[in-house]
């Protein structure tokens, strides 16, 4: 299965409407996975937990995260990012980063929807986190595209030892 190029990775991160799933670590060590909005800017992935969200409590206690950004249509681009999330703005500082939040909302709908959503939820404080891609472990893959070999679309580790791939 081909690894995505840097350009393909950035394309997926900038694709309008693509959700991200964030995995956080609970107090007992169990994972919690939550689908959320994302914004890719300044070499980082930005995200915003609401004050009362369970995953915000997890991040305050343990900033380790695993992010999954993928698509359900061919070529099934997939990006897994592991690292430590950094709290940039805590609760009560929403006005300082509202422009960034509007840019995030614009990824998921037209300007009227984004503005209405922000106005309707302005009284619900959030934190602003980022995960810098240059400080994270990033893995990616996708299905082969036109012109690439369709043989052996799985990673080598998934084949039984001694199995010969069609391309070998």
Coordinates of N, CA and C in Angstrom, one line a residue:
X1 N 0.9 -1.2 0.0 CA 0.0 0.0 0.0 C 0.9 1.2 0.0
X2 N 0.7 2.1 -1.0 CA 1.6 3.3 -1.1 C 1.5 4.3 0.1
X3 N 2.6 4.8 0.5 CA 2.6 5.9 1.5 C 2.3 7.1 0.7
X4 N 1.5 8.1 1.4 CA 1.2 9.3 0.7 C 2.4 10.2 0.7
X5 N 2.5 11.0 -0.4 CA 3.5 12.0 -0.5 C 3.2 13.2 0.5
X6 N 4.1 14.1 0.7 CA 3.8 15.2 1.6 C 2.7 16.0 1.0
X7 N 2.6 16.2 -0.3 CA 1.6 17.0 -1.0 C 0.2 16.3 -0.8
X8 N 0.2 15.0 -0.9 CA -1.1 14.2 -0.7 C -1.5 14.4 0.8
X9 N -0.6 14.3 1.7 CA -0.9 14.5 3.1 C -1.5 15.8 3.4
X10 N -0.9 16.9 2.9 CA -1.4 18.2 3.1 C -2.8 18.4 2.4
X11 N -2.9 17.8 1.2 CA -4.2 17.8 0.5 C -5.3 17.2 1.4
X12 N -5.1 16.1 2.0 CA -6.1 15.5 2.9 C -6.4 16.4 4.1
X13 N -5.3 17.0 4.7 CA -5.5 17.8 5.9 C -6.3 19.1 5.5
X14 N -6.2 19.5 4.3 CA -6.9 20.8 3.9 C -8.2 20.5 3.2
X15 N -8.6 19.3 3.0 CA -9.8 18.9 2.3 C -11.0 19.4 3.1
X16 N -11.9 20.2 2.6 CA -13.1 20.6 3.3 C -14.0 19.5 3.7
X17 N -14.5 19.5 4.9 CA -15.4 18.6 5.4 C -14.9 17.3 6.0
X18 N -13.6 17.1 5.9 CA -13.0 15.8 6.4 C -12.9 16.0 8.0
X19 N -13.5 15.0 8.6 CA -13.5 14.9 10.1 C -12.2 14.3 10.6
X20 N -11.9 14.5 11.8 CA -10.8 13.9 12.5 C -11.3 13.2 13.7
X21 N -10.7 12.0 14.0 CA -11.0 11.3 15.2 C -9.8 11.5 16.1
X22 N -10.1 11.9 17.3 CA -9.0 12.1 18.3 C -9.2 11.0 19.4
X23 N -8.1 10.3 19.7 CA -8.0 9.4 20.7 C -7.3 10.0 21.9
X24 N -7.9 10.0 23.1 CA -7.3 10.5 24.3 C -7.2 9.4 25.3
X25 N -6.4 9.6 26.4 CA -6.2 8.6 27.4 C -7.0 9.0 28.6
X26 N -7.9 8.1 29.0 CA -8.7 8.3 30.2 C -7.9 8.0 31.5
X27 N -8.5 8.4 32.6 CA -7.8 8.3 33.9 C -7.4 6.8 34.2
X28 N -8.2 5.9 33.7 CA -7.8 4.4 33.9 C -7.0 3.9 32.8
X29 N -6.5 4.7 31.9 CA -5.7 4.2 30.8 C -6.4 3.8 29.6
X30 N -7.8 3.8 29.6 CA -8.5 3.4 28.5 C -8.6 4.5 27.5
X31 N -8.7 4.2 26.2 CA -8.8 5.2 25.1 C -10.3 5.7 25.0
X32 N -10.4 7.0 24.6 CA -11.6 7.5 24.2 C -11.4 8.2 22.8
X33 N -12.3 7.8 21.8 CA -12.2 8.3 20.5 C -13.4 9.2 20.2
X34 N -13.1 10.4 19.7 CA -14.2 11.4 19.5 C -14.0 12.0 18.1
X35 N -15.0 12.0 17.3 CA -14.9 12.7 16.0 C -15.1 14.2 16.1
X36 N -14.2 15.0 15.6 CA -14.2 16.4 15.8 C -13.8 17.1 14.5
X37 N -14.0 18.5 14.5 CA -13.5 19.3 13.4 C -12.0 19.5 13.6
X38 N -11.3 19.9 12.5 CA -9.9 20.2 12.6 C -9.6 21.4 11.7
X39 N -8.5 22.0 11.9 CA -8.0 23.1 11.1 C -6.5 22.8 10.9
X40 N -6.0 22.8 9.7 CA -4.5 22.6 9.4 C -4.0 24.0 9.0
X41 N -3.1 24.5 9.9 CA -2.5 25.8 9.7 C -1.1 25.8 10.4
X42 N -0.2 26.5 9.8 CA 1.1 26.8 10.4 C 1.8 25.5 10.8
X43 N 1.7 24.5 10.0 CA 2.4 23.2 10.2 C 1.8 22.4 11.4
X44 N 0.6 22.8 11.8 CA 0.0 22.1 13.0 C -1.5 21.8 12.7
X45 N -2.0 20.8 13.5 CA -3.4 20.5 13.4 C -4.0 21.1 14.7
X46 N -5.0 22.0 14.5 CA -5.7 22.7 15.6 C -7.1 22.1 15.8
X47 N -7.5 22.1 17.1 CA -8.8 21.5 17.5 C -9.2 22.2 18.8
X48 N -10.5 22.1 19.0 CA -11.1 22.9 20.1 C -12.1 22.1 20.9
X49 N -11.7 21.6 22.1 CA -12.7 20.9 23.0 C -13.5 21.9 23.7
X50 N -14.8 21.6 23.9 CA -15.7 22.4 24.8 C -15.3 22.2 26.2
X51 N -15.6 23.1 27.0 CA -15.2 23.1 28.4 C -15.7 21.8 29.2
X52 N -16.9 21.4 28.9 CA -17.4 20.2 29.6 C -17.2 18.9 28.9
X53 N -16.4 18.9 27.9 CA -16.2 17.6 27.2 C -15.3 16.7 27.9
X54 N -15.6 15.4 27.9 CA -14.8 14.4 28.6 C -13.3 14.4 28.0
X55 N -13.2 14.5 26.7 CA -11.8 14.4 26.2 C -11.0 15.7 26.5
X56 N -11.6 16.8 26.8 CA -10.9 18.0 27.3 C -10.3 17.6 28.7
X57 N -11.1 17.0 29.6 CA -10.6 16.6 30.9 C -9.4 15.6 30.7
X58 N -9.5 14.7 29.7 CA -8.4 13.8 29.5 C -7.1 14.5 29.1
X59 N -7.3 15.5 28.1 CA -6.1 16.2 27.7 C -5.5 17.0 28.8
X60 N -6.3 17.6 29.7 CA -5.7 18.3 30.8 C -4.8 17.4 31.7
X61 N -5.2 16.2 31.8 CA -4.5 15.3 32.7 C -3.3 14.6 31.9
X62 N -3.5 14.3 30.6 CA -2.5 13.6 29.8 C -2.6 14.1 28.4
X63 N -1.7 14.9 27.9 CA -1.8 15.5 26.5 C -1.5 14.5 25.4
X64 N -1.2 13.2 25.6 CA -0.9 12.3 24.5 C -2.2 12.1 23.7
X65 N -2.1 12.1 22.4 CA -3.2 11.9 21.5 C -2.8 11.1 20.3
X66 N -3.7 10.5 19.7 CA -3.6 9.8 18.4 C -4.7 10.4 17.5
X67 N -4.4 11.0 16.4 CA -5.4 11.5 15.5 C -5.5 10.7 14.3
X68 N -6.7 10.4 13.8 CA -7.0 9.7 12.6 C -7.8 10.6 11.7
X69 N -7.2 10.9 10.5 CA -7.8 11.7 9.5 C -7.9 10.8 8.3
X70 N -9.1 10.5 7.7 CA -9.2 9.6 6.6 C -10.4 10.0 5.8
X71 N -10.6 9.3 4.7 CA -11.7 9.5 3.8 C -12.3 8.1 3.5
X72 N -13.6 8.1 3.2 CA -14.3 6.9 2.9 C -14.5 6.5 1.4
X73 N -13.9 7.4 0.6 CA -13.9 7.1 -0.9 C -12.5 6.9 -1.4
X74 N -12.4 6.2 -2.5 CA -11.1 5.9 -3.1 C -10.4 7.2 -3.4
X75 N -9.1 7.3 -3.1 CA -8.2 6.2 -2.9 C -8.0 5.9 -1.4
X76 N -9.0 6.2 -0.5 CA -9.0 5.9 0.9 C -7.7 6.4 1.6
X77 N -7.4 7.7 1.4 CA -6.3 8.3 2.1 C -6.5 8.2 3.6
X78 N -5.4 7.9 4.3 CA -5.4 7.7 5.7 C -4.1 8.3 6.3
X79 N -4.4 9.0 7.4 CA -3.3 9.7 8.1 C -3.4 9.5 9.6
X80 N -2.4 9.0 10.2 CA -2.4 8.7 11.7 C -1.3 9.6 12.2
X81 N -1.6 10.4 13.2 CA -0.7 11.4 13.8 C -0.7 11.1 15.3
X82 N 0.5 10.8 15.9 CA 0.6 10.6 17.3 C 1.6 11.7 17.9
X83 N 1.2 12.2 19.1 CA 2.0 13.1 19.7 C 1.4 13.7 21.0
X84 N 1.9 14.8 21.4 CA 1.4 15.5 22.6 C 0.7 16.8 22.2
X85 N -0.5 17.0 22.5 CA -1.3 18.2 22.2 C -0.9 19.3 23.1
X86 N -0.8 20.5 22.6 CA -0.4 21.7 23.4 C -1.6 22.6 23.5
X87 N -1.9 22.9 24.8 CA -3.0 23.9 25.0 C -2.5 25.3 24.8
X88 N -3.0 25.9 23.7 CA -2.6 27.3 23.4 C -3.4 28.3 24.1
X89 N -4.7 28.1 24.1 CA -5.6 29.0 24.8 C -6.6 28.2 25.7
X90 N -6.6 28.5 27.0 CA -7.5 27.9 27.9 C -8.9 28.5 27.9
X91 N -9.8 28.0 28.6 CA -11.1 28.5 28.8 C -11.1 30.0 29.1
X92 N -12.0 30.7 28.5 CA -12.1 32.1 28.8 C -11.3 33.1 27.9
X93 N -10.6 32.5 27.0 CA -9.8 33.3 26.0 C -10.3 33.1 24.6
X94 N -11.6 32.7 24.4 CA -12.1 32.4 23.1 C -12.0 33.6 22.1
X95 N -12.2 34.8 22.6 CA -12.2 36.0 21.8 C -10.8 36.2 21.1
X96 N -9.8 35.7 21.7 CA -8.4 35.9 21.2 C -8.1 35.0 20.0
X97 N -8.9 34.0 19.8 CA -8.7 33.1 18.7 C -10.0 32.8 17.9
X98 N -11.0 33.6 18.0 CA -12.2 33.4 17.3 C -12.0 33.4 15.8
X99 N -11.1 34.2 15.2 CA -10.9 34.2 13.8 C -10.4 32.8 13.3
X100 N -9.6 32.1 14.1 CA -9.1 30.8 13.7 C -10.3 29.8 13.8
X101 N -11.1 30.0 14.8 CA -12.3 29.1 14.9 C -13.2 29.3 13.8
X102 N -13.4 30.5 13.3 CA -14.2 30.8 12.1 C -13.7 30.1 10.9
X103 N -12.3 30.1 10.7 CA -11.7 29.4 9.6 C -11.9 27.9 9.7
X104 N -11.9 27.4 10.9 CA -12.2 26.0 11.1 C -13.7 25.7 10.7
X105 N -14.6 26.5 11.1 CA -16.0 26.3 10.8 C -16.3 26.4 9.3
X106 N -15.5 27.2 8.6 CA -15.7 27.4 7.2 C -15.3 26.1 6.4
X107 N -14.5 25.3 7.0 CA -14.1 24.0 6.4 C -15.3 23.0 6.3
X108 N -16.3 23.3 7.1 CA -17.5 22.4 7.3 C -18.8 23.0 6.8
X109 N -18.8 24.2 6.2 CA -20.0 24.7 5.7 C -19.8 26.1 5.1
X110 N -20.8 26.7 4.5 CA -20.6 28.0 3.9 C -20.6 29.1 5.0
X111 N -20.2 30.3 4.6 CA -20.0 31.4 5.6 C -21.2 31.6 6.5
X112 N -22.4 31.6 5.9 CA -23.6 31.8 6.7 C -23.7 30.8 7.8
X113 N -23.5 29.5 7.5 CA -23.6 28.4 8.5 C -22.5 28.6 9.5
X114 N -21.3 28.9 9.1 CA -20.2 29.1 10.0 C -20.5 30.2 11.0
X115 N -20.9 31.4 10.5 CA -21.2 32.5 11.4 C -22.4 32.2 12.3
X116 N -23.4 31.5 11.8 CA -24.5 31.2 12.7 C -24.1 30.2 13.8
X117 N -23.3 29.2 13.4 CA -22.8 28.2 14.4 C -22.0 28.9 15.5
X118 N -21.1 29.8 15.1 CA -20.3 30.5 16.1 C -21.2 31.4 17.0
X119 N -22.1 32.1 16.4 CA -23.1 33.0 17.2 C -23.9 32.1 18.1
X120 N -24.4 31.0 17.7 CA -25.2 30.2 18.5 C -24.5 29.4 19.6
X121 N -23.2 29.3 19.5 CA -22.4 28.6 20.5 C -21.4 29.5 21.2
X122 N -21.5 30.8 21.0 CA -20.4 31.7 21.5 C -20.4 31.7 23.1
X123 N -21.5 31.3 23.7 CA -21.5 31.2 25.2 C -21.0 29.9 25.7
X124 N -20.5 29.0 24.9 CA -19.9 27.8 25.3 C -18.4 27.8 25.2
X125 N -17.7 28.1 26.3 CA -16.3 28.3 26.2 C -15.5 27.0 25.7
X126 N -14.4 27.2 25.1 CA -13.6 26.1 24.5 C -12.2 26.4 24.8
X127 N -11.4 25.4 24.7 CA -9.9 25.5 24.7 C -9.5 25.4 23.3
X128 N -8.3 25.9 23.0 CA -7.7 25.7 21.7 C -6.4 24.9 21.8
X129 N -6.3 23.8 21.2 CA -5.1 23.0 21.2 C -4.5 22.9 19.8
X130 N -3.2 22.6 19.8 CA -2.6 22.3 18.5 C -1.6 21.0 18.7
X131 N -1.4 20.4 17.6 CA -0.4 19.3 17.6 C 0.5 19.7 16.4
X132 N 1.7 20.0 16.7 CA 2.7 20.3 15.7 C 3.1 19.1 14.9
X133 N 3.0 19.1 13.6 CA 3.3 18.0 12.8 C 4.8 17.6 12.8
X134 N 5.7 18.6 13.0 CA 7.1 18.4 13.1 C 7.6 17.8 14.4
X135 N 6.6 17.7 15.3 CA 7.0 17.1 16.6 C 6.1 15.8 16.9
X136 N 5.5 15.3 15.8 CA 4.6 14.2 15.9 C 5.1 13.0 15.1
X137 N 4.6 11.9 15.4 CA 4.9 10.7 14.5 C 3.7 10.7 13.5
X138 N 4.0 10.8 12.2 CA 3.0 10.8 11.2 C 3.2 9.6 10.3
X139 N 2.1 8.8 10.1 CA 2.1 7.7 9.2 C 0.9 7.9 8.2
X140 N 1.1 7.5 7.0 CA 0.1 7.7 6.0 C 0.1 6.5 5.0
X141 N -1.0 6.3 4.3 CA -1.1 5.3 3.2 C -2.4 5.6 2.5
X142 N -2.5 5.0 1.3 CA -3.7 5.1 0.5 C -3.7 3.9 -0.5
X143 N -4.8 3.7 -1.1 CA -4.8 2.6 -2.2 C -4.0 3.1 -3.4
X144 N -3.5 2.2 -4.2 CA -2.8 2.6 -5.4 C -3.8 3.4 -6.3
X145 N -3.2 4.4 -7.0 CA -3.9 5.2 -7.9 C -3.5 4.8 -9.3
X146 N -4.2 5.3 -10.3 CA -4.0 5.0 -11.7 C -2.5 5.1 -12.1
X147 N -2.0 4.1 -12.7 CA -0.6 4.1 -13.1 C 0.3 3.4 -12.1
X148 N -0.2 3.1 -10.9 CA 0.6 2.4 -9.9 C 0.2 0.9 -9.9
X149 N 1.1 0.0 -9.5 CA 0.8 -1.4 -9.4 C -0.4 -1.6 -8.4
X150 N -1.3 -2.5 -8.8 CA -2.4 -2.9 -7.9 C -2.1 -4.1 -7.2
X151 N -0.9 -4.7 -7.4 CA -0.5 -5.9 -6.7 C 0.0 -5.6 -5.3
X152 N -0.3 -6.5 -4.4 CA 0.3 -6.3 -3.0 C -0.1 -5.0 -2.4
X153 N -1.4 -4.8 -2.3 CA -1.9 -3.5 -1.8 C -1.8 -3.4 -0.3
X154 N -1.5 -4.5 0.4 CA -1.3 -4.5 1.8 C 0.2 -4.2 2.1
X155 N 0.5 -3.8 3.3 CA 1.9 -3.7 3.7 C 2.5 -5.1 3.8
X156 N 3.7 -5.2 3.5 CA 4.4 -6.5 3.5 C 4.2 -7.3 4.8
X157 N 4.1 -6.6 6.0 CA 4.0 -7.3 7.3 C 2.7 -8.1 7.4
X158 N 1.7 -7.8 6.5 CA 0.4 -8.5 6.6 C 0.3 -9.8 5.9
X159 N 1.3 -10.1 5.1 CA 1.4 -11.3 4.3 C 2.1 -12.4 5.1
X160 N 1.6 -13.6 5.0 CA 2.3 -14.7 5.6 C 3.7 -14.9 5.1
X161 N 4.6 -15.3 5.9 CA 5.9 -15.5 5.5 C 6.0 -16.6 4.4
X162 N 6.7 -16.3 3.4 CA 6.8 -17.2 2.3 C 5.8 -17.0 1.2
X163 N 4.8 -16.2 1.4 CA 3.8 -15.9 0.4 C 4.5 -15.0 -0.7
X164 N 4.4 -15.3 -1.9 CA 4.9 -14.5 -3.0 C 3.9 -13.6 -3.5
X165 N 4.2 -12.3 -3.5 CA 3.3 -11.4 -4.1 C 3.3 -11.4 -5.6
X166 N 2.2 -11.0 -6.3 CA 2.2 -11.0 -7.7 C 3.3 -10.2 -8.3
X167 N 3.7 -9.1 -7.6 CA 4.7 -8.2 -8.2 C 6.1 -8.7 -8.0
X168 N 6.3 -9.8 -7.2 CA 7.6 -10.4 -6.9 C 8.1 -11.2 -8.1

